[in-house]
Amino acid sequence: MKKLVVFLVAICLMLTGCGQNKTATTKKPKQLKKVTVVLDWTPNTNHTGLFVAKEKGYFKEQGLDVDIISPGETGADQLVASGKADFGVSYQESITQARVQNVPIVSIAAIIQHNTSGFASPVKKGIKSPKDFVGKTYGGWGSPVEKAILKSLMSEENANVNKLNIVNMGEADFFTAVKRDIDFAWIYQGWTGIEAELRGEKLNMIYLTDYSKKLDYYTPVLATNEKMISKNPKIVKAFVAAASKGYNFAIDNPKEAASILIKDNPDLDKKLVEKSQEWLASKYKDDAERWGEQKLSVWKNYADFLAENKLLEGNFKPKEAFTNEFLPAK
């Protein structure tokens, strides 16, 4: 009788175990939601957090299968606004102009907290302040905003913008252009400025933020469209959560973050990426309480600057141009 009881218990245990195994093997894996994020330009350290989030599995943790794509001939803003891409890398400048034309694009996180761009020139050109622009040649891309900003900076030192020669340098490389036919151009210190250091080419840098608080805008930002926000808020929240984790990792681990960006984009200059990543590590979040935070005053200030210079054709509502609601809690 004792042997029979032991035998029956063993059979029960075997059956229970089989039932558990069957349940485990038939359980379906969580299906990831496919989304796309389109870059504004070729991959660089402005985008590192996105590549980190993909490599480290942060997007998968949020239930997303993210495809990072280049913009091609169609810009990121157009792809995002039309819904052909779910998310994109954009700028406060372009979103401001888009919104007054009723283009439904919205900024959901500031990639870099303060504007790190400015007018750069080789030291030998002798351009140390905006008054030195007089008689020089500026190479830009043909936007009316450029002349307005140049005029704003020059007027601070009683210099006349009409005594500055402005030309369109198109796709020309900064280092080639300043040796060929221009004296200065608008660059980002975190990339072209760092490249100049590595080349041993000394530059004078005139930062926009040194001359006007209204020019301390968010550039670049992560963006999506209004439909995505209204129809798929959980996906937006998941995307921003993963991106935030990626950029915070880059803040704390710039060397490893750089290696991840290089792994995905082996054509990039390794030294440039590493040096740029080190420089940007403290700039992503800077003085904000959390990465990605945006302020209404920053959006309003830049719009006011455009309006003052008659460059804002339409009614701009800054509160509708950005949101912090999808950022992880402080």
Short mmCIF file of C-alpha atoms in Angstrom, two decimals:
data_model
loop_
_atom_site.label_atom_id
_atom_site.label_comp_id
_atom_site.label_asym_id
_atom_site.label_seq_id
_atom_site.Cartn_x
_atom_site.Cartn_y
_atom_site.Cartn_z
CA MET A 1 0.00 0.00 0.00
CA LYS A 2 2.84 2.35 0.91
CA LYS A 3 4.53 1.65 -2.42
CA LEU A 4 1.27 2.37 -4.26
CA VAL A 5 0.89 5.79 -2.56
CA VAL A 6 4.47 6.75 -3.45
CA PHE A 7 3.85 5.66 -7.04
CA LEU A 8 0.63 7.70 -7.30
CA VAL A 9 2.32 10.82 -5.82
CA ALA A 10 5.15 10.49 -8.35
CA ILE A 11 2.65 10.25 -11.21
CA CYS A 12 0.85 13.36 -9.97
CA LEU A 13 4.08 15.32 -9.75
CA MET A 14 5.02 14.26 -13.27
CA LEU A 15 1.66 15.31 -14.63
CA THR A 16 1.81 18.66 -12.80
CA GLY A 17 5.29 19.27 -14.16
CA CYS A 18 4.22 18.43 -17.69
CA GLY A 19 1.27 20.78 -17.38
CA GLN A 20 3.55 23.61 -16.25
CA ASN A 21 6.01 23.00 -19.06
CA LYS A 22 3.20 22.97 -21.58
CA THR A 23 1.97 26.33 -20.30
CA ALA A 24 5.49 27.80 -20.43
CA THR A 25 6.18 26.63 -23.96
CA THR A 26 2.85 27.80 -25.34
CA LYS A 27 3.06 31.27 -23.80
CA LYS A 28 3.40 33.84 -26.58
CA PRO A 29 6.30 36.32 -26.39
CA LYS A 30 5.37 39.96 -26.08
CA GLN A 31 4.93 41.46 -29.53
CA LEU A 32 6.92 44.65 -30.09
CA LYS A 33 5.34 47.69 -31.69
CA LYS A 34 7.29 48.81 -34.76
CA VAL A 35 8.02 52.55 -34.93
CA THR A 36 10.39 54.73 -36.91
CA VAL A 37 12.51 57.71 -35.89
CA VAL A 38 14.07 59.77 -38.66
CA LEU A 39 17.27 61.74 -38.09
CA ASP A 40 17.77 65.32 -39.19
CA TRP A 41 21.18 64.68 -40.69
CA THR A 42 23.84 61.99 -40.91
CA PRO A 43 24.34 60.22 -37.54
CA ASN A 44 26.30 62.24 -34.99
CA THR A 45 26.51 62.80 -31.23
CA ASN A 46 23.20 64.67 -31.16
CA HIS A 47 21.67 61.25 -31.85
CA THR A 48 23.72 59.08 -29.49
CA GLY A 49 20.93 58.52 -26.97
CA LEU A 50 18.75 56.93 -29.64
CA PHE A 51 21.45 54.47 -30.70
CA VAL A 52 22.19 53.68 -27.04
CA ALA A 53 18.49 53.03 -26.36
CA LYS A 54 18.39 50.59 -29.27
CA GLU A 55 21.68 48.84 -28.48
CA LYS A 56 20.98 48.52 -24.75
CA GLY A 57 17.45 47.24 -25.28
CA TYR A 58 15.74 50.25 -23.69
CA PHE A 59 13.26 50.49 -26.56
CA LYS A 60 12.46 46.78 -26.26
CA GLU A 61 11.90 47.22 -22.52
CA GLN A 62 9.18 49.67 -23.47
CA GLY A 63 7.66 47.27 -26.01
CA LEU A 64 9.05 49.04 -29.07
CA ASP A 65 10.97 47.86 -32.12
CA VAL A 66 12.57 51.11 -33.30
CA ASP A 67 14.03 51.68 -36.74
CA ILE A 68 16.43 54.66 -36.90
CA ILE A 69 16.50 56.06 -40.44
CA SER A 70 18.17 58.89 -42.36
CA PRO A 71 15.97 61.61 -43.89
CA GLY A 72 17.09 61.36 -47.50
CA GLU A 73 15.75 64.05 -49.81
CA THR A 74 12.63 64.53 -47.70
CA GLY A 75 13.36 66.31 -44.43
CA ALA A 76 12.59 64.86 -41.02
CA ASP A 77 9.90 67.46 -40.28
CA GLN A 78 7.96 66.62 -43.44
CA LEU A 79 8.13 62.88 -42.76
CA VAL A 80 6.97 63.30 -39.17
CA ALA A 81 4.24 65.82 -39.95
CA SER A 82 2.81 63.59 -42.70
CA GLY A 83 2.91 60.49 -40.48
CA LYS A 84 5.42 58.69 -42.72
CA ALA A 85 7.70 58.58 -39.68
CA ASP A 86 6.48 58.30 -36.08
CA PHE A 87 9.23 60.40 -34.52
CA GLY A 88 12.06 62.61 -35.71
CA VAL A 89 14.96 64.86 -34.77
CA SER A 90 13.97 68.46 -35.36
CA TYR A 91 14.70 72.01 -34.13
CA GLN A 92 12.76 74.69 -32.30
CA GLU A 93 13.48 77.01 -35.22
CA SER A 94 11.79 74.81 -37.82
CA ILE A 95 8.91 73.75 -35.57
CA THR A 96 8.12 77.40 -34.83
CA GLN A 97 7.90 78.20 -38.53
CA ALA A 98 5.95 75.01 -39.23
CA ARG A 99 3.34 75.66 -36.54
CA VAL A 100 2.38 79.08 -37.93
CA GLN A 101 1.68 77.29 -41.23
CA ASN A 102 -0.58 74.81 -39.39
CA VAL A 103 1.87 71.93 -39.76
CA PRO A 104 0.96 69.59 -36.81
CA ILE A 105 4.47 68.84 -35.50
CA VAL A 106 5.21 68.93 -31.76
CA SER A 107 8.47 68.88 -29.78
CA ILE A 108 8.43 66.16 -27.10
CA ALA A 109 11.95 66.52 -25.64
CA ALA A 110 14.95 68.84 -25.84
CA ILE A 111 18.01 66.81 -26.82
CA ILE A 112 20.38 69.59 -25.71
CA GLN A 113 19.28 72.05 -23.05
CA HIS A 114 20.92 75.21 -24.42
CA ASN A 115 21.87 76.51 -27.86
CA THR A 116 25.52 75.57 -28.44
CA SER A 117 25.76 77.10 -31.92
CA GLY A 118 27.53 80.23 -33.03
CA PHE A 119 29.54 82.01 -35.70
CA ALA A 120 32.97 80.50 -36.17
CA SER A 121 36.01 81.78 -38.04
CA PRO A 122 39.71 80.93 -38.25
CA VAL A 123 41.67 83.02 -35.74
CA LYS A 124 43.70 84.61 -38.54
CA LYS A 125 40.51 86.25 -39.87
CA GLY A 126 40.47 88.51 -36.80
CA ILE A 127 36.75 88.16 -36.09
CA LYS A 128 36.44 88.40 -32.32
CA SER A 129 33.04 90.08 -31.95
CA PRO A 130 30.03 90.99 -34.17
CA LYS A 131 31.46 94.40 -35.07
CA ASP A 132 34.25 92.54 -36.86
CA PHE A 133 31.71 91.12 -39.33
CA VAL A 134 31.88 94.43 -41.22
CA GLY A 135 33.64 93.98 -44.54
CA LYS A 136 33.71 90.18 -44.17
CA THR A 137 31.91 87.38 -46.05
CA TYR A 138 29.47 85.10 -44.26
CA GLY A 139 28.66 81.69 -45.72
CA GLY A 140 25.15 80.48 -44.95
CA TRP A 141 22.26 78.53 -46.47
CA GLY A 142 20.00 81.35 -47.63
CA SER A 143 17.53 81.65 -44.75
CA PRO A 144 16.09 85.10 -43.84
CA VAL A 145 16.58 84.14 -40.18
CA GLU A 146 20.35 84.21 -40.67
CA LYS A 147 20.42 87.86 -41.69
CA ALA A 148 18.06 88.78 -38.84
CA ILE A 149 20.32 87.12 -36.27
CA LEU A 150 23.46 88.64 -37.79
CA LYS A 151 21.77 92.05 -37.75
CA SER A 152 20.70 91.56 -34.13
CA LEU A 153 24.21 90.71 -32.99
CA MET A 154 25.86 93.47 -35.03
CA SER A 155 23.41 96.12 -33.82
CA GLU A 156 24.51 95.35 -30.25
CA GLU A 157 27.86 96.89 -31.25
CA ASN A 158 26.48 99.60 -33.55
CA ALA A 159 27.64 97.76 -36.68
CA ASN A 160 25.70 97.79 -39.97
CA VAL A 161 24.67 94.40 -41.35
CA ASN A 162 24.52 95.89 -44.86
CA LYS A 163 28.30 96.15 -44.73
CA LEU A 164 28.50 92.37 -44.44
CA ASN A 165 28.62 90.19 -47.55
CA ILE A 166 26.28 87.20 -47.23
CA VAL A 167 26.62 84.27 -49.64
CA ASN A 168 25.05 80.81 -49.88
CA MET A 169 27.69 78.13 -49.28
CA GLY A 170 25.26 75.26 -49.88
CA GLU A 171 26.68 71.85 -48.98
CA ALA A 172 30.27 73.07 -48.83
CA ASP A 173 32.42 71.82 -45.96
CA PHE A 174 33.18 74.53 -43.37
CA PHE A 175 36.94 73.93 -43.40
CA THR A 176 37.12 74.03 -47.18
CA ALA A 177 34.87 77.09 -47.45
CA VAL A 178 36.82 79.28 -44.99
CA LYS A 179 40.00 78.59 -46.95
CA ARG A 180 38.32 79.29 -50.27
CA ASP A 181 35.77 82.10 -50.30
CA ILE A 182 34.19 82.89 -46.90
CA ASP A 183 35.41 84.35 -43.62
CA PHE A 184 32.98 82.76 -41.16
CA ALA A 185 29.97 80.46 -40.87
CA TRP A 186 27.37 79.20 -38.40
CA ILE A 187 28.42 75.94 -36.71
CA TYR A 188 27.72 73.75 -33.70
CA GLN A 189 30.60 73.77 -31.25
CA GLY A 190 29.87 70.18 -30.22
CA TRP A 191 30.72 68.81 -33.67
CA THR A 192 32.47 71.17 -36.10
CA GLY A 193 34.10 73.07 -33.25
CA ILE A 194 35.48 69.84 -31.81
CA GLU A 195 36.63 68.76 -35.26
CA ALA A 196 38.58 72.02 -35.57
CA GLU A 197 40.36 71.26 -32.28
CA LEU A 198 41.33 67.81 -33.52
CA ARG A 199 42.61 69.30 -36.77
CA GLY A 200 44.69 71.82 -34.83
CA GLU A 201 42.82 74.69 -36.47
CA LYS A 202 42.12 77.46 -33.98
CA LEU A 203 38.75 79.18 -34.25
CA ASN A 204 37.14 82.27 -32.79
CA MET A 205 33.61 81.36 -31.70
CA ILE A 206 30.85 83.92 -31.18
CA TYR A 207 27.97 82.19 -29.40
CA LEU A 208 24.44 83.46 -30.03
CA THR A 209 23.54 83.08 -26.37
CA ASP A 210 26.25 85.57 -25.37
CA TYR A 211 24.29 88.33 -27.08
CA SER A 212 20.61 87.52 -26.62
CA LYS A 213 18.54 85.30 -24.32
CA LYS A 214 15.96 85.11 -27.07
CA LEU A 215 18.45 83.10 -29.13
CA ASP A 216 18.92 80.45 -26.45
CA TYR A 217 16.47 78.06 -28.07
CA TYR A 218 16.26 74.25 -28.18
CA THR A 219 18.32 72.80 -30.99
CA PRO A 220 17.89 69.90 -31.63
CA VAL A 221 14.71 68.31 -30.22
CA LEU A 222 12.75 65.08 -30.57
CA ALA A 223 9.42 65.56 -32.30
CA THR A 224 6.23 63.76 -33.31
CA ASN A 225 2.89 64.84 -34.77
CA GLU A 226 -0.41 65.75 -33.13
CA LYS A 227 -2.15 62.62 -34.41
CA MET A 228 0.44 60.37 -32.80
CA ILE A 229 -0.03 62.18 -29.49
CA SER A 230 -3.83 61.92 -29.58
CA LYS A 231 -4.12 58.38 -30.98
CA ASN A 232 -1.07 56.66 -29.47
CA PRO A 233 -0.02 58.47 -26.29
CA LYS A 234 1.28 55.25 -24.71
CA ILE A 235 3.67 54.71 -27.62
CA VAL A 236 4.90 58.31 -27.36
CA LYS A 237 5.44 57.90 -23.63
CA ALA A 238 7.29 54.62 -24.16
CA PHE A 239 9.52 56.13 -26.85
CA VAL A 240 10.42 59.16 -24.73
CA ALA A 241 11.09 56.98 -21.67
CA ALA A 242 13.56 54.82 -23.62
CA ALA A 243 15.20 57.82 -25.30
CA SER A 244 15.56 59.52 -21.92
CA LYS A 245 17.27 56.43 -20.54
CA GLY A 246 19.57 56.39 -23.56
CA TYR A 247 20.62 60.02 -23.22
CA ASN A 248 21.08 59.71 -19.47
CA PHE A 249 23.36 56.75 -20.13
CA ALA A 250 25.35 58.93 -22.56
CA ILE A 251 25.60 61.61 -19.88
CA ASP A 252 27.03 59.17 -17.35
CA ASN A 253 29.05 57.00 -19.74
CA PRO A 254 30.25 59.15 -22.67
CA LYS A 255 33.05 56.78 -23.71
CA GLU A 256 30.82 53.70 -23.92
CA ALA A 257 28.06 55.73 -25.55
CA ALA A 258 30.52 56.90 -28.20
CA SER A 259 31.53 53.31 -28.91
CA ILE A 260 27.87 52.37 -29.43
CA LEU A 261 27.38 55.21 -31.93
CA ILE A 262 30.55 54.17 -33.79
CA LYS A 263 29.49 50.52 -33.82
CA ASP A 264 26.28 51.43 -35.62
CA ASN A 265 28.01 53.98 -37.85
CA PRO A 266 31.56 52.74 -38.54
CA ASP A 267 32.25 55.43 -41.16
CA LEU A 268 32.32 58.12 -38.44
CA ASP A 269 35.65 59.49 -37.23
CA LYS A 270 36.31 57.66 -33.95
CA LYS A 271 38.34 60.46 -32.34
CA LEU A 272 35.77 63.08 -33.32
CA VAL A 273 32.88 61.05 -31.90
CA GLU A 274 34.69 60.35 -28.63
CA LYS A 275 35.77 63.97 -28.13
CA SER A 276 32.36 65.32 -29.12
CA GLN A 277 30.59 62.85 -26.82
CA GLU A 278 32.77 63.90 -23.92
CA TRP A 279 31.98 67.57 -24.58
CA LEU A 280 28.23 67.03 -24.97
CA ALA A 281 27.86 64.82 -21.89
CA SER A 282 27.40 67.88 -19.67
CA LYS A 283 25.31 69.75 -22.25
CA TYR A 284 22.43 67.31 -22.79
CA LYS A 285 20.79 68.01 -19.44
CA ASP A 286 22.88 70.95 -18.24
CA ASP A 287 20.95 72.95 -15.60
CA ALA A 288 17.54 71.32 -16.18
CA GLU A 289 15.94 69.11 -13.53
CA ARG A 290 15.73 66.24 -16.01
CA TRP A 291 16.86 65.47 -19.53
CA GLY A 292 14.44 66.68 -22.19
CA GLU A 293 12.77 69.39 -20.10
CA GLN A 294 11.45 72.39 -22.07
CA LYS A 295 10.32 75.81 -20.87
CA LEU A 296 7.50 77.91 -22.23
CA SER A 297 9.64 81.06 -21.90
CA VAL A 298 12.26 79.63 -24.28
CA TRP A 299 9.63 78.91 -26.95
CA LYS A 300 8.04 82.32 -26.47
CA ASN A 301 11.34 84.22 -26.53
CA TYR A 302 12.42 82.85 -29.89
CA ALA A 303 8.99 83.46 -31.42
CA ASP A 304 9.13 87.05 -30.12
CA PHE A 305 12.52 87.49 -31.79
CA LEU A 306 11.09 86.31 -35.11
CA ALA A 307 8.04 88.54 -34.74
CA GLU A 308 10.20 91.56 -33.94
CA ASN A 309 12.14 90.94 -37.14
CA LYS A 310 8.96 90.36 -39.21
CA LEU A 311 9.90 86.73 -39.83
CA LEU A 312 6.83 85.09 -38.30
CA GLU A 313 3.97 85.02 -40.78
CA GLY A 314 1.03 83.82 -38.76
CA ASN A 315 -0.17 83.25 -35.22
CA PHE A 316 2.23 81.17 -33.13
CA LYS A 317 0.94 79.49 -29.96
CA PRO A 318 4.01 78.37 -27.98
CA LYS A 319 2.02 76.20 -25.56
CA GLU A 320 0.93 73.98 -28.46
CA ALA A 321 4.41 73.63 -29.98
CA PHE A 322 5.92 71.48 -27.24
CA THR A 323 5.05 69.23 -24.31
CA ASN A 324 6.80 67.77 -21.26
CA GLU A 325 3.97 65.34 -20.46
CA PHE A 326 5.75 62.29 -21.86
CA LEU A 327 9.02 62.75 -20.00
CA PRO A 328 9.73 60.35 -17.10
CA ALA A 329 8.79 61.75 -13.69
CA LYS A 330 11.36 63.96 -11.99
#
